[in-house]
Amino acid sequence: MPFAAARTAPMRWSLRAARLAEKCRQQGSPVIMVRVGWSADFGEALKQLVDAQTGAHALPDNWWTWPLALGKQDSDIEVTKRQWGAFYGTDLELQLRRRGIDTIILCGISTNIGVESTARNAWELGFNLLIAEDACSAASAGSTRAA
């Protein structure tokens, strides 16, 4: 997250996301934190048919660390994704269904990639969806608007 967040306005999105997460916790709603992750050899990272090195190999040392501004709590559920969307190949749907959750509030970085892909998957799976637009960010304002 720090890698992608470095391109955004001083992590305002993460402060807003943290406030949203805290409000959810106060209401007794679970907070699910999703991040991209791979094994040390990047064996399950996306394979790209290009000459350039994949983004996984260009990540900074602190890429796996949750930004402090997010205010992650021990009670938060963690999901590690390996694709653009947070549902494919993860237990996210199981985590939601077992808790009787039918409405999701989405926010995060890479709005036009990760958030949008997750939103599309959520809709396909029949979840109600709210996107906290002011707690989202992308590499550019245009990318955020396009999503």
Coordinates of C-alpha atoms in Angstrom, one line a residue:
M1 CA 0.0 0.0 0.0
P2 CA 2.7 2.6 0.7
F3 CA 4.0 2.0 -2.8
A4 CA 0.7 3.0 -4.5
A5 CA -0.3 5.5 -1.8
A6 CA 2.9 7.5 -2.5
R7 CA 1.3 8.8 -5.6
T8 CA -1.7 10.2 -3.9
A9 CA -2.4 13.3 -1.9
P10 CA -0.8 12.9 1.6
M11 CA -2.7 9.8 2.3
R12 CA -5.9 11.6 2.9
W13 CA -7.7 8.6 1.5
S14 CA -6.3 6.4 4.3
L15 CA -7.3 8.8 7.0
R16 CA -10.9 8.8 5.7
A17 CA -10.8 5.0 5.4
A18 CA -9.7 4.8 9.0
R19 CA -12.6 7.0 10.1
L20 CA -15.0 4.9 8.2
A21 CA -13.5 1.7 9.6
E22 CA -13.8 3.1 13.1
K23 CA -17.5 4.0 12.6
C24 CA -18.1 0.5 11.4
R25 CA -16.4 -1.0 14.4
Q26 CA -18.5 1.2 16.7
Q27 CA -21.7 -0.2 15.0
G28 CA -20.5 -3.7 15.5
S29 CA -19.8 -4.3 11.8
P30 CA -16.7 -6.2 10.9
V31 CA -13.9 -4.5 9.1
I32 CA -12.1 -6.5 6.4
M33 CA -8.7 -5.3 5.3
V34 CA -7.5 -6.5 1.9
R35 CA -4.0 -6.4 0.5
V36 CA -2.0 -7.9 -2.3
G37 CA 0.5 -10.5 -1.3
W38 CA 2.6 -13.4 -2.7
S39 CA 5.1 -15.9 -1.4
A40 CA 8.7 -15.0 -1.3
D41 CA 9.4 -16.4 -4.8
F42 CA 6.3 -14.6 -6.3
G43 CA 5.3 -18.0 -7.7
E44 CA 1.6 -17.1 -7.6
A45 CA 2.0 -13.5 -8.8
L46 CA 0.3 -12.6 -12.0
K47 CA 2.4 -13.5 -15.1
Q48 CA 2.6 -10.8 -17.7
L49 CA 3.5 -11.6 -21.3
V50 CA 5.8 -8.6 -21.7
D51 CA 9.5 -8.0 -21.4
A52 CA 9.2 -5.7 -18.4
Q53 CA 9.6 -7.1 -14.9
T54 CA 6.3 -7.6 -13.1
G55 CA 5.2 -5.0 -10.5
A56 CA 5.6 -7.6 -7.7
H57 CA 9.4 -7.6 -8.2
A58 CA 9.6 -3.8 -8.0
L59 CA 7.8 -3.4 -4.6
P60 CA 9.6 -1.5 -1.8
D61 CA 10.7 -3.3 1.4
N62 CA 7.7 -1.9 3.4
W63 CA 5.0 -2.8 0.9
W64 CA 3.5 -5.6 3.2
T65 CA 3.2 -3.2 6.2
W66 CA -0.3 -1.7 6.8
P67 CA 0.0 2.1 6.8
L68 CA -0.4 3.4 10.4
A69 CA -2.9 5.9 9.1
L70 CA -5.3 3.1 8.4
G71 CA -5.7 2.4 12.1
K72 CA -5.8 -1.4 11.6
Q73 CA -7.1 -3.2 14.7
D74 CA -6.4 -6.8 15.9
S75 CA -10.1 -7.5 15.5
D76 CA -10.0 -6.6 11.7
I77 CA -10.2 -9.5 9.3
E78 CA -7.3 -9.8 6.9
V79 CA -7.7 -11.0 3.3
T80 CA -4.7 -11.5 1.0
K81 CA -5.5 -11.3 -2.7
R82 CA -3.3 -12.2 -5.6
Q83 CA -5.5 -10.8 -8.4
W84 CA -7.0 -7.4 -9.1
G85 CA -10.3 -8.2 -7.3
A86 CA -10.5 -9.2 -3.6
F87 CA -12.9 -12.2 -4.2
Y88 CA -11.1 -14.4 -6.7
G89 CA -9.0 -17.0 -5.0
T90 CA -9.7 -15.7 -1.5
D91 CA -12.0 -16.5 1.4
L92 CA -13.7 -13.1 1.3
E93 CA -17.1 -14.3 0.1
L94 CA -17.0 -17.0 2.8
Q95 CA -16.1 -14.5 5.5
L96 CA -19.0 -12.3 4.4
R97 CA -21.7 -15.0 3.9
R98 CA -20.9 -16.8 7.2
R99 CA -21.4 -13.5 9.0
G100 CA -24.7 -12.8 7.2
I101 CA -23.3 -9.7 5.5
D102 CA -25.2 -8.7 2.3
T103 CA -24.0 -5.1 2.0
I104 CA -20.3 -4.0 1.5
I105 CA -18.8 -0.6 1.8
L106 CA -15.7 -0.4 -0.4
C107 CA -12.8 2.0 -0.3
G108 CA -9.0 1.8 -0.9
I109 CA -6.3 2.5 -3.4
S110 CA -6.1 1.7 -7.0
T111 CA -9.7 2.7 -7.4
N112 CA -9.7 1.9 -11.1
I113 CA -8.2 -1.5 -10.6
G114 CA -8.6 -3.2 -7.2
V115 CA -11.6 -1.3 -5.9
E116 CA -13.5 -1.4 -9.3
S117 CA -12.7 -5.1 -9.8
T118 CA -13.8 -6.0 -6.3
A119 CA -17.0 -3.9 -6.8
R120 CA -17.8 -5.7 -10.1
N121 CA -17.2 -9.1 -8.4
A122 CA -19.4 -8.2 -5.4
W123 CA -22.2 -7.2 -7.7
E124 CA -21.9 -10.5 -9.6
L125 CA -22.1 -12.4 -6.3
G126 CA -25.3 -10.5 -5.3
F127 CA -23.9 -8.2 -2.7
N128 CA -25.3 -4.7 -2.2
L129 CA -22.6 -2.2 -2.6
L130 CA -21.6 1.3 -1.4
I131 CA -18.3 2.9 -2.5
A132 CA -16.9 5.4 -0.2
E133 CA -15.5 7.6 -3.0
D134 CA -13.7 10.1 -0.7
A135 CA -11.8 7.1 0.9
C136 CA -10.6 5.9 -2.5
S137 CA -7.5 6.9 -4.5
A138 CA -5.7 6.0 -7.7
A139 CA -2.5 7.1 -9.4
S140 CA -4.4 10.1 -10.9
A141 CA -7.6 12.0 -10.3
G142 CA -8.7 11.0 -13.8
S143 CA -8.3 7.3 -13.0
T144 CA -10.4 7.7 -9.9
R145 CA -13.1 9.5 -11.8
A146 CA -13.1 7.0 -14.6
A147 CA -13.7 4.1 -12.2

